[in-house]
XYZ file of C-alpha atoms in Angstrom:
740
model
C -26.131 3.859 14.691
C -23.763 1.001 13.912
C -21.774 1.345 17.139
C -23.588 -0.707 19.775
C -23.036 -0.421 23.526
C -24.601 -2.923 25.917
C -26.861 -1.833 28.756
C -24.072 -1.955 31.335
C -21.859 0.194 29.082
C -19.133 -2.430 29.247
C -19.179 -3.957 25.758
C -18.628 -1.928 22.577
C -19.421 -3.455 19.179
C -18.361 -1.439 16.120
C -20.258 -2.942 13.206
C -19.255 -2.316 9.599
C -20.616 -3.652 6.316
C -18.724 -6.945 6.483
C -16.748 -6.778 9.717
C -17.092 -6.369 13.488
C -14.704 -4.799 15.998
C -15.491 -5.583 19.669
C -13.902 -4.717 23.020
C -15.034 -4.429 26.625
C -14.220 -2.845 29.989
C -12.469 -5.196 32.443
C -13.262 -5.337 36.125
C -10.155 -3.244 36.919
C -11.219 -0.493 34.493
C -8.818 -1.407 31.694
C -9.834 -2.482 28.185
C -9.875 -6.003 26.769
C -9.955 -6.500 23.018
C -12.370 -9.267 22.028
C -12.682 -9.557 18.265
C -11.942 -8.027 14.867
C -12.978 -9.978 11.790
C -15.950 -11.046 9.701
C -19.162 -9.458 10.927
C -20.976 -11.282 13.724
C -24.304 -10.638 15.408
C -24.657 -7.993 18.093
C -25.209 -9.420 21.609
C -25.244 -8.063 25.131
C -22.139 -10.053 26.058
C -19.633 -12.367 24.432
C -18.753 -14.587 27.369
C -16.691 -17.030 25.343
C -14.608 -14.222 23.834
C -14.220 -12.595 27.261
C -12.827 -15.728 28.888
C -9.178 -15.870 29.942
C -7.188 -18.222 32.143
C -4.903 -17.554 35.066
C -1.504 -19.176 34.553
C 1.508 -19.898 36.716
C 4.598 -17.714 36.415
C 2.492 -14.832 35.060
C 2.033 -11.676 37.138
C -1.360 -10.574 38.456
C -2.489 -6.973 38.128
C -2.939 -6.456 41.885
C -4.164 -8.218 45.012
C -7.642 -6.851 44.396
C -7.616 -8.097 40.804
C -5.524 -11.203 41.294
C -7.284 -13.092 38.500
C -6.357 -10.484 35.891
C -3.024 -11.276 34.287
C -2.369 -8.818 31.502
C -0.076 -11.202 29.666
C -3.039 -13.577 29.207
C -5.373 -10.938 27.758
C -5.794 -9.312 24.369
C -5.421 -5.680 25.340
C -6.898 -2.675 23.566
C -4.254 -0.045 24.401
C -1.570 -1.519 26.607
C 0.794 0.014 29.142
C 4.038 -1.416 30.524
C 4.957 -2.358 34.065
C 1.864 -4.162 35.385
C 2.462 -7.640 34.008
C 2.142 -7.238 30.237
C 5.712 -7.753 29.046
C 4.946 -7.230 25.383
C 5.842 -3.909 23.781
C 3.294 -1.334 24.980
C 1.197 1.081 22.949
C 2.351 4.066 25.009
C 4.646 5.115 27.816
C 4.548 8.242 29.988
C 7.240 9.400 32.414
C 6.289 11.323 35.539
C 8.293 13.956 37.390
C 9.773 11.275 39.676
C 11.067 9.294 36.700
C 8.442 6.537 36.946
C 7.157 5.007 33.693
C 4.280 3.064 35.275
C 0.836 4.064 34.043
C -2.561 2.545 34.805
C -5.407 3.803 32.657
C -8.942 3.232 33.942
C -12.206 3.710 32.103
C -14.167 6.877 32.885
C -16.760 7.018 30.128
C -17.387 7.393 26.420
C -18.606 9.865 23.824
C -20.515 8.843 20.709
C -21.397 10.986 17.708
C -22.257 10.878 14.041
C -19.602 12.035 11.604
C -15.870 12.619 11.803
C -14.005 15.877 12.384
C -10.678 16.663 10.766
C -7.699 16.874 13.115
C -6.079 20.226 13.800
C -2.504 20.496 12.429
C -2.458 16.949 11.047
C -3.788 15.397 7.842
C -6.731 13.169 8.646
C -9.756 11.371 7.375
C -13.012 13.290 7.223
C -16.748 12.940 6.771
C -17.661 16.473 5.790
C -21.318 15.740 5.138
C -21.664 13.766 8.374
C -23.693 10.915 6.918
C -21.245 8.029 6.700
C -18.941 7.858 9.721
C -19.543 7.274 13.411
C -17.019 8.192 16.075
C -16.588 6.606 19.497
C -14.218 8.109 22.059
C -13.208 6.088 25.110
C -12.022 8.251 28.019
C -9.363 6.802 30.316
C -7.499 8.382 33.213
C -4.480 7.726 35.403
C -5.367 9.280 38.754
C -1.781 9.258 40.068
C -0.379 11.192 37.093
C -3.617 13.139 36.556
C -3.407 12.125 32.895
C -6.374 11.729 30.554
C -6.129 9.539 27.458
C -8.817 9.632 24.780
C -8.963 6.673 22.391
C -10.755 7.690 19.201
C -12.425 5.111 16.960
C -14.144 6.155 13.740
C -15.824 3.578 11.550
C -16.709 4.060 7.901
C -19.059 1.077 7.633
C -19.446 1.085 3.834
C -15.692 0.557 3.362
C -14.995 -1.764 6.331
C -12.494 0.845 7.503
C -11.654 1.682 11.107
C -9.611 4.824 11.846
C -7.864 5.208 15.204
C -5.804 7.801 17.021
C -5.061 8.827 20.607
C -4.953 12.081 22.566
C -2.943 12.585 25.779
C -3.891 15.475 28.102
C -1.838 16.528 31.134
C -4.319 17.701 33.783
C -1.692 17.927 36.537
C 0.467 20.787 37.765
C 3.618 18.876 36.835
C 5.446 18.157 33.613
C 4.892 14.791 31.991
C 7.034 13.289 29.228
C 5.498 11.181 26.526
C 8.047 8.479 25.635
C 5.884 6.510 23.228
C 2.487 7.182 21.677
C 1.244 4.687 19.107
C -1.904 5.415 17.139
C -3.248 1.869 16.872
C -2.883 -1.400 18.720
C -4.541 -4.624 17.618
C -4.082 -7.855 19.590
C -4.978 -10.896 17.485
C -5.768 -14.231 19.174
C -3.279 -16.254 17.098
C -0.276 -15.683 14.838
C -1.114 -17.855 11.839
C -0.570 -14.981 9.452
C 1.806 -13.867 6.746
C 3.401 -10.464 7.149
C 3.337 -8.689 3.768
C 5.525 -5.609 3.526
C 6.601 -3.294 0.710
C 10.289 -2.545 1.022
C 12.913 -1.281 -1.385
C 15.241 1.588 -2.179
C 15.551 4.486 -4.574
C 14.594 3.228 -8.083
C 13.012 0.035 -6.706
C 10.381 1.177 -4.263
C 7.617 -0.939 -2.726
C 8.757 -4.437 -3.645
C 6.541 -7.154 -2.159
C 7.922 -9.434 0.578
C 5.755 -12.104 2.196
C 6.967 -14.004 5.265
C 5.182 -16.029 7.923
C 4.976 -14.595 11.416
C 7.346 -16.179 13.913
C 7.910 -15.770 17.667
C 9.452 -12.431 18.503
C 9.303 -9.144 16.648
C 8.927 -8.344 12.969
C 8.794 -4.668 12.061
C 9.145 -2.034 9.389
C 10.130 1.509 10.243
C 11.866 4.701 9.193
C 14.324 6.991 10.966
C 14.902 9.215 7.907
C 12.361 11.844 8.991
C 10.287 10.794 6.003
C 8.288 7.666 5.302
C 11.177 6.596 2.997
C 11.637 4.410 -0.089
C 13.158 1.721 2.136
C 9.932 0.893 3.997
C 6.388 2.001 3.227
C 3.906 2.569 6.087
C 1.344 0.281 4.420
C 1.449 -3.425 5.287
C -0.858 -6.448 5.449
C -1.447 -9.468 7.636
C -3.056 -12.312 5.715
C -3.923 -15.900 6.417
C -1.353 -18.141 4.783
C -3.812 -19.460 2.213
C -5.066 -15.985 1.278
C -4.778 -14.957 -2.372
C -5.806 -11.954 -4.415
C -9.295 -13.427 -4.759
C -10.031 -15.255 -1.509
C -9.145 -15.478 2.157
C -8.744 -13.203 5.162
C -6.474 -10.168 5.140
C -5.996 -7.055 7.265
C -4.571 -3.912 5.690
C -2.900 -1.211 7.802
C -1.789 2.287 6.869
C -0.572 5.416 8.666
C -1.509 9.004 7.793
C 1.917 10.449 8.487
C 5.034 11.466 6.542
C 7.777 11.231 9.165
C 9.448 8.541 11.262
C 7.104 5.615 11.824
C 7.187 2.141 13.327
C 4.861 -0.735 12.416
C 5.535 -3.736 14.632
C 4.113 -7.235 14.995
C 5.084 -9.109 18.141
C 4.312 -12.809 18.579
C 4.428 -13.865 22.219
C 4.925 -17.201 23.977
C 1.186 -17.915 23.807
C 1.169 -17.513 20.010
C -0.831 -14.278 20.032
C 0.125 -11.434 17.689
C 0.214 -7.772 18.740
C 0.191 -5.095 16.029
C 1.198 -1.512 16.809
C 1.259 1.389 14.329
C 2.500 4.878 15.073
C 5.328 7.394 15.357
C 8.688 5.675 15.796
C 9.536 5.844 19.525
C 13.241 5.995 18.651
C 14.190 9.692 18.459
C 10.848 10.670 20.003
C 10.032 12.361 23.297
C 7.324 14.960 23.820
C 7.107 17.212 26.842
C 3.605 17.862 28.159
C 3.446 20.919 30.359
C 0.361 21.384 32.558
C -2.840 21.639 30.455
C -0.979 20.646 27.278
C -2.039 17.770 25.032
C -0.542 15.605 22.300
C -2.570 14.124 19.448
C -1.206 11.176 17.494
C -1.632 10.878 13.717
C -4.398 8.610 12.496
C -3.924 4.961 11.603
C -6.191 2.984 9.291
C -7.087 -0.699 9.413
C -9.419 -2.572 7.094
C -10.503 -6.211 6.904
C -11.552 -8.437 4.022
C -12.423 -12.109 3.853
C -12.506 -11.980 0.041
C -8.800 -11.598 -0.621
C -6.379 -8.790 -1.263
C -8.062 -7.301 -4.323
C -11.195 -6.546 -2.324
C -9.125 -5.069 0.492
C -7.267 -2.766 -1.928
C -10.521 -1.669 -3.571
C -12.047 -0.861 -0.152
C -9.095 1.365 0.645
C -9.061 2.984 -2.796
C -12.727 3.967 -2.586
C -12.276 5.112 1.006
C -9.319 7.377 0.176
C -11.238 8.930 -2.682
C -14.202 9.939 -0.529
C -12.673 10.478 2.915
C -8.960 11.370 2.635
C -7.951 13.017 -0.650
C -8.581 16.735 -1.238
C -12.217 16.865 -2.464
C -11.231 19.398 -5.137
C -9.339 16.636 -6.929
C -10.553 13.343 -5.455
C -12.968 12.656 -8.312
C -11.565 15.009 -10.954
C -9.839 13.808 -14.105
C -6.101 14.210 -13.647
C -4.455 16.024 -16.594
C -2.002 14.401 -19.021
C 1.428 15.862 -18.229
C 4.576 16.602 -20.172
C 7.447 17.144 -17.723
C 10.516 18.959 -19.056
C 13.219 17.329 -16.913
C 14.542 14.645 -19.265
C 14.303 17.060 -22.192
C 16.297 20.015 -20.827
C 17.724 19.177 -17.427
C 19.241 22.591 -16.532
C 19.691 23.832 -20.109
C 16.710 26.191 -20.269
C 15.620 29.083 -22.460
C 12.270 30.712 -23.124
C 12.420 29.750 -26.806
C 13.142 26.067 -26.171
C 10.467 25.824 -23.498
C 7.789 27.350 -25.734
C 8.784 25.144 -28.679
C 8.362 22.087 -26.451
C 5.026 23.353 -25.130
C 3.684 23.917 -28.664
C 4.713 20.384 -29.651
C 3.016 19.033 -26.539
C -0.219 20.850 -27.325
C -0.164 19.465 -30.878
C -0.020 15.926 -29.490
C -2.974 16.450 -27.131
C -1.073 16.913 -23.853
C -2.918 19.079 -21.298
C -0.375 20.216 -18.682
C 3.194 21.422 -19.263
C 5.486 21.178 -16.234
C 8.753 23.115 -16.090
C 11.016 21.113 -13.813
C 14.219 22.077 -11.983
C 16.403 25.007 -13.102
C 14.049 27.987 -13.560
C 14.971 29.897 -10.372
C 17.878 31.724 -8.721
C 21.069 31.214 -10.753
C 20.713 27.432 -10.890
C 22.845 25.998 -13.690
C 23.351 22.678 -11.861
C 22.328 21.048 -8.582
C 24.860 22.987 -6.486
C 23.062 26.303 -6.069
C 19.932 28.384 -5.537
C 17.623 26.149 -3.530
C 15.662 28.550 -1.356
C 15.775 31.422 -3.867
C 12.310 31.062 -5.397
C 12.631 33.880 -7.940
C 13.065 33.684 -11.734
C 16.538 33.138 -13.179
C 16.547 36.186 -15.471
C 19.818 35.166 -17.146
C 17.978 32.341 -18.937
C 14.361 33.460 -18.698
C 14.798 37.232 -19.165
C 11.100 37.913 -19.636
C 10.315 36.283 -16.296
C 8.362 33.249 -15.209
C 5.066 35.168 -15.407
C 5.628 35.897 -19.103
C 6.436 32.242 -19.760
C 3.351 31.027 -17.875
C 1.122 33.445 -19.774
C 2.550 32.265 -23.099
C 1.968 28.611 -22.226
C -1.587 29.347 -21.108
C -2.182 31.097 -24.455
C -0.937 27.979 -26.260
C -3.826 26.210 -24.552
C -1.948 24.262 -21.858
C -2.064 24.311 -18.092
C 1.248 25.292 -16.498
C 3.128 23.710 -13.608
C 6.426 24.271 -11.794
C 8.897 22.179 -9.813
C 9.764 23.289 -6.270
C 11.929 21.790 -3.574
C 10.819 24.072 -0.736
C 12.279 22.195 2.217
C 15.867 22.496 0.934
C 18.575 25.162 0.848
C 21.859 25.502 -1.076
C 24.921 27.119 0.497
C 25.315 28.987 -2.795
C 22.074 30.941 -2.398
C 20.941 34.355 -1.255
C 18.795 32.690 1.362
C 21.835 31.013 2.948
C 23.797 34.274 2.888
C 21.023 35.969 4.837
C 19.793 33.078 6.997
C 22.449 30.404 7.401
C 20.934 29.731 10.817
C 17.766 28.437 9.163
C 19.477 25.164 8.237
C 19.148 22.083 10.400
C 22.544 21.661 12.042
C 24.386 21.321 15.332
C 26.609 24.364 15.814
C 29.777 22.598 16.990
C 29.666 19.741 14.471
C 30.395 19.554 10.755
C 27.215 19.365 8.658
C 26.371 16.254 6.634
C 25.529 16.943 2.998
C 23.385 15.110 0.457
C 22.958 16.063 -3.198
C 24.856 19.323 -2.497
C 21.969 20.564 -0.365
C 20.836 21.028 3.204
C 17.450 21.060 4.925
C 15.571 24.079 6.250
C 14.319 23.944 9.834
C 10.548 23.801 9.459
C 10.099 23.717 13.222
C 10.692 27.498 12.999
C 7.665 29.617 12.152
C 9.688 32.261 10.287
C 10.966 29.581 7.892
C 7.445 28.347 7.174
C 6.282 31.937 6.673
C 9.141 32.690 4.262
C 8.360 29.645 2.132
C 4.643 30.395 2.119
C 5.249 33.968 0.975
C 7.844 32.989 -1.668
C 5.753 30.216 -3.218
C 2.556 32.295 -3.043
C 4.187 35.079 -5.074
C 5.132 32.627 -7.825
C 1.671 31.058 -7.867
C 0.058 34.469 -8.226
C 2.579 35.661 -10.849
C 2.068 32.566 -13.015
C -1.597 31.799 -12.317
C -0.165 28.362 -11.606
C -2.128 25.151 -12.156
C 0.216 22.538 -10.666
C 3.164 22.155 -8.289
C 5.593 19.245 -8.204
C 6.772 19.263 -4.562
C 10.119 17.475 -4.337
C 12.283 16.426 -1.378
C 15.592 14.918 -2.462
C 17.493 14.130 0.712
C 16.736 12.751 4.141
C 17.386 14.690 7.330
C 20.546 14.390 9.408
C 22.288 16.511 12.093
C 19.021 16.644 13.997
C 18.979 19.799 16.074
C 16.990 23.016 16.197
C 18.324 26.154 17.843
C 14.711 27.137 18.545
C 14.083 24.144 20.837
C 15.496 23.844 24.342
C 17.323 20.753 25.540
C 14.153 19.113 26.899
C 12.465 19.444 23.502
C 15.160 18.314 21.063
C 13.557 14.852 20.765
C 10.374 16.602 19.611
C 12.174 17.839 16.495
C 11.030 15.118 14.071
C 7.337 15.528 14.808
C 7.540 19.311 14.916
C 9.282 19.331 11.516
C 6.425 17.325 9.987
C 3.878 19.638 11.623
C 5.679 22.595 10.006
C 5.525 20.879 6.622
C 1.821 20.174 7.033
C 1.149 23.763 8.107
C 2.892 25.078 4.982
C 0.985 22.754 2.662
C -2.325 23.469 4.369
C -1.880 27.232 4.062
C -0.995 26.990 0.369
C -3.875 24.677 -0.481
C -6.331 26.818 1.457
C -5.190 29.987 -0.340
C -4.893 28.329 -3.776
C -7.539 25.571 -3.851
C -7.373 25.084 -7.647
C -3.638 24.212 -7.713
C -2.982 20.485 -8.125
C -0.055 19.346 -5.952
C 2.030 16.286 -6.766
C 4.467 15.025 -4.151
C 7.883 13.622 -4.952
C 10.913 12.546 -2.947
C 13.579 11.358 -5.378
C 10.619 9.531 -6.832
C 8.658 7.459 -4.338
C 10.534 8.237 -1.120
C 7.581 9.901 0.586
C 4.670 7.931 -0.852
C 2.333 8.100 2.141
C -1.184 9.118 3.119
C 0.046 12.160 5.026
C 1.206 13.786 1.784
C -1.736 12.354 -0.189
C -4.090 14.433 1.973
C -2.557 17.547 0.434
C -1.118 16.210 -2.827
C -3.539 13.659 -4.306
C -0.960 12.139 -6.632
C 2.719 11.231 -6.210
C 5.650 10.533 -8.500
C 5.803 6.788 -7.989
C 9.497 6.293 -8.727
C 12.399 7.916 -10.555
C 12.676 4.558 -12.324
C 10.597 4.881 -15.501
C 11.717 1.563 -17.009
C 8.328 -0.095 -17.726
C 9.522 -3.567 -16.758
C 10.729 -2.339 -13.370
C 7.588 -0.231 -13.089
C 5.476 -3.391 -13.346
C 6.824 -4.396 -9.930
C 6.800 -0.891 -8.461
C 3.223 -0.113 -9.517
C 2.031 -3.640 -8.673
C 3.428 -3.367 -5.135
C 2.122 0.163 -4.680
C -1.392 -0.864 -5.753
C -1.978 -2.944 -2.617
C -2.194 0.100 -0.384
C -2.857 2.973 -2.805
C -5.087 3.630 -5.805
C -3.992 4.134 -9.452
C -5.049 7.794 -9.383
C -2.499 8.354 -6.592
C 0.367 7.072 -8.774
C 2.011 9.180 -11.467
C 3.652 7.280 -14.328
C 5.342 8.813 -17.360
C 6.494 7.480 -20.710
C 10.218 8.201 -21.022
C 12.986 7.616 -23.535
C 14.323 4.242 -24.682
C 16.941 3.012 -23.855
C 15.795 3.900 -20.367
C 18.070 6.321 -18.521
C 18.003 4.337 -15.279
C 18.289 0.754 -16.524
C 19.566 1.078 -20.094
C 16.801 -1.293 -21.192
C 15.219 -0.914 -24.606
C 11.456 -1.244 -24.828
C 8.868 -0.297 -27.395
C 6.791 2.863 -27.135
C 3.718 0.656 -26.789
C 5.189 -1.234 -23.825
C 6.209 1.969 -22.034
C 2.776 3.451 -22.580
C 0.718 0.369 -21.742
C 2.292 0.183 -18.281
C 2.025 3.933 -17.625
C -1.679 4.037 -18.550
C -2.645 2.562 -15.155
C -1.997 5.805 -13.287
C -2.169 9.565 -13.526
C -0.491 9.524 -16.921
C 2.080 11.627 -18.735
C 5.297 11.876 -20.743
C 8.864 12.737 -19.793
C 10.828 12.937 -23.046
C 11.638 15.407 -25.823
C 8.543 15.157 -28.013
C 10.096 17.529 -30.578
C 12.577 14.755 -31.482
C 9.959 12.091 -32.182
C 9.601 10.824 -35.723
C 6.440 11.522 -37.690
C 5.313 7.947 -37.032
C 6.054 8.212 -33.308
C 4.146 11.488 -33.027
C 1.112 9.912 -34.605
C 1.458 6.963 -32.244
C 1.596 9.335 -29.248
C -1.513 11.185 -30.494
C -3.387 7.900 -30.670
C -2.158 6.902 -27.195
C -3.343 10.192 -25.723
C -6.728 9.896 -27.428
C -7.055 6.369 -26.061
C -6.183 7.491 -22.529
C -8.614 10.401 -22.651
C -11.379 8.042 -23.776
C -10.747 5.654 -20.867
C -9.215 8.088 -18.346
C -11.895 7.708 -15.664
C -11.620 3.929 -15.960
C -7.820 3.952 -15.535
C -7.872 6.420 -12.660
C -11.006 5.427 -10.745
C -12.064 1.964 -11.882
C -11.757 -1.063 -9.590
C -8.176 -2.307 -9.923
C -7.463 -6.058 -9.972
C -4.111 -7.789 -9.743
C -4.230 -11.094 -11.616
C -0.645 -12.275 -12.240
C 2.160 -10.961 -10.047
C 5.532 -9.960 -11.544
C 7.044 -10.934 -8.192
C 6.186 -14.614 -8.655
C 5.443 -15.143 -12.381
C 7.171 -14.545 -15.710
C 4.159 -12.437 -16.652
C 2.049 -9.719 -15.079
C -1.654 -8.980 -15.493
C -3.648 -6.003 -14.247
C -7.223 -5.052 -14.915
C -9.446 -2.042 -14.268
C -13.216 -2.496 -14.231
C -15.888 0.199 -14.201
C -18.221 0.314 -11.208
C -21.158 -0.836 -13.351
C -19.013 -3.639 -14.836
C -19.803 -2.507 -18.382
C -16.246 -1.612 -19.353
C -12.803 -2.958 -18.555
C -9.180 -2.912 -19.727
C -6.634 -5.644 -19.023
C -2.856 -5.419 -19.397
C -0.920 -8.607 -20.082
C 2.874 -8.284 -19.891
C 5.334 -11.060 -20.676
C 8.618 -10.501 -18.880
C 10.801 -13.026 -20.709
C 11.189 -13.800 -24.394
C 10.455 -17.348 -25.535
C 11.340 -19.401 -28.593
C 8.599 -21.393 -30.306
C 6.016 -20.479 -27.648
C 2.743 -22.200 -27.068
C -0.544 -20.473 -26.520
C -1.259 -18.745 -23.270
C -4.553 -18.155 -21.528
C -5.433 -14.750 -20.179
C -7.967 -14.724 -17.348
C -10.127 -11.759 -16.377
C -11.532 -10.597 -13.038
C -14.352 -8.450 -11.703
C -16.789 -8.822 -14.603
C -20.488 -9.577 -14.377
C -20.832 -13.293 -15.051
C -24.140 -12.773 -16.865
C -23.173 -9.813 -19.044
C -22.103 -10.277 -22.651
C -18.805 -8.645 -23.675
C -16.696 -7.887 -26.705
C -12.907 -8.201 -26.370
C -10.574 -6.223 -28.619
C -8.894 -8.477 -31.169
C -11.692 -11.067 -31.159
C -14.726 -11.299 -33.425
C -16.852 -13.419 -31.112
C -18.639 -12.353 -27.922
C -18.132 -13.760 -24.434
C -20.114 -14.021 -21.232
C -18.377 -12.693 -18.145
C -18.140 -16.122 -16.531
C -16.313 -17.507 -19.577
C -13.749 -14.702 -19.520
C -13.163 -15.124 -15.791
C -13.168 -18.929 -15.543
C -12.093 -20.230 -18.942
C -10.127 -17.208 -20.099
C -9.163 -16.513 -23.691
C -6.439 -18.247 -25.662
C -3.898 -15.789 -27.039
C -1.083 -16.333 -29.524
C 1.953 -14.425 -28.318
C 3.770 -14.382 -31.648
C 2.636 -13.546 -35.144
C 5.463 -15.682 -36.505
C 4.863 -18.593 -34.129
C 8.641 -18.731 -33.651
C 9.508 -16.309 -30.890
C 7.984 -13.775 -28.540
C 9.486 -10.284 -28.533
C 11.193 -9.523 -25.238
C 8.904 -7.624 -22.844
C 5.765 -8.026 -24.926
C 2.679 -6.227 -23.616
C -0.909 -6.404 -24.841
C -4.004 -4.430 -23.885
C -7.462 -5.992 -24.035
C -10.440 -3.623 -24.063
C -13.668 -5.241 -22.824
C -17.043 -3.622 -23.528
C -20.552 -4.781 -22.676
C -22.614 -5.502 -25.790
C -26.252 -6.317 -26.482
C -26.202 -10.053 -26.108
C -26.034 -11.780 -29.467
C -25.269 -15.149 -27.934
C -28.887 -15.639 -26.911
C -30.249 -15.217 -30.425
């Protein structure tokens, strides 16, 4: 076991490969956090870490425990009202209206392995040989409330997973006002807060600011994780870089409203809380009822941000993503959207599919417009049946024809939405989310179905299942193109209306879980106007996500670079689209568009029937190249070298686990006249291996490539650099000829 408990059962040391997490039981039965950082030796007690001082003008816990002042202690899971005036991890209201809670230690449970959560996406250890789980049991005797703090460590990845369960053992109703999944009290605040904020078309842009007294937070109230703020964030020491220094990475396995907060108090300590946003949240606990929070992830590295990202990437692959796809090669996609939009016919679709097959594409995806009577975005959402006016033979005929061409077949769905101009709305207008006496808000000419209602979930499951069976479907693009407003469900009583947001997400997860269980071979890709729901909750069901509606490769350098801190390349979908780009109007070469998109689950989103002979041959070569190095792009160790957020160039690199093969992208973001040479530096290679580099006749040791770099001429004419130049360097281990 790598969870150690001292002989008095008062100190708990969770030991991982390179890190230690330690807490203890205080004299009053509450928990004191002691340490989370680089691994330290296991001891019976850590007296120096346990020490705290009593200060004037701070409140003592009680007369019996006068020396315990909660404001002077790093707490493990804090309450409010007994002297800790920082924001608490939870809050429970009793029948008399009181919000005071005192949790006292009752015992622990320890076991090998990690069970999946019921009704929520979660980490897992299905073979039971990697993880260890510790549960701390706390009770409030006045409320008759039990709280179970769950800690699972995955030692190999330096990953700690936390969540909390609240159980009402009383005969009275209790109301959960706040229930965070993770709290971490750090002993100082000398950190930078690194967040990934943005908007539609510019998701996950990197912002780095130093912590200051007070509160810094990211959150969402859109009933999705949102493009505005991503649930992943980091705390790093101010000197930390990609290659060195301490950093903590946090993520949340949830797709709804969240709040990640860092509070710096007057003693310069920093409290981190991660969980469901307490705004617009209340949950009623009747007698014998429980509430389980989603899981939160935290990882630690003292070797910089690249190592932290690689830890998370490997962890997701083995302990979060659907095992049916977690290590499988993701197919090369052609998506029909930018070719047809809504102008569909069987003949045009099959012509495009045949052209795609000729180029080497593996999966054809028919996007929006195939169902109901949908000629534009104003109708038919909810009517998941073939539009026979444009596809008279039916979607099953079309799928069979595409399978006979030799391609996999995928379809676009937006299951959570409904159009007023639809048969579903005519029959079930009450299924929309709305407040009866108020005018409904509208977004993109569509409304949202109430997934808190079981009959709505059942209808969607049956409708989508019929299409999957009819088409022998290989892939679903699951879209969600507006955020939720007019929050009200006619199925919930007045005491439960603040439960709506969480219950909606539970309905979504139930629907996805049922579909994936029934159709385990279907690959799901999530989408929300691009990257608006790019979170681990969806990744549990859909192992890849449309990273952004912005396919401009220069903008994608920032989007994919920012995304890579908290997610792996195989989770990102990137497509080569038309130039000039439809979002930005920017012109870029086919090589530039493709070189950026390679570092992902790769595909195309353009009319390949309109390519010139030369362009078609270029695309064939690109696809052959990607197939040759697909496992490297999707599952190799990803390194960020130059950041497009701070440099006029960007560099990424993927390296195979055995360090025998690597590919580096160098992208210059600004044209230059009469440029000098530039040096390109590599990462992650074996310093003692001998390598070839594409474009060079000589061989190089790994240490030379990493420390001295290679000198590259950026212009054949030595006069100017083409705007937005990109170059790929393929590195292969060779039998060392330098020693001869």
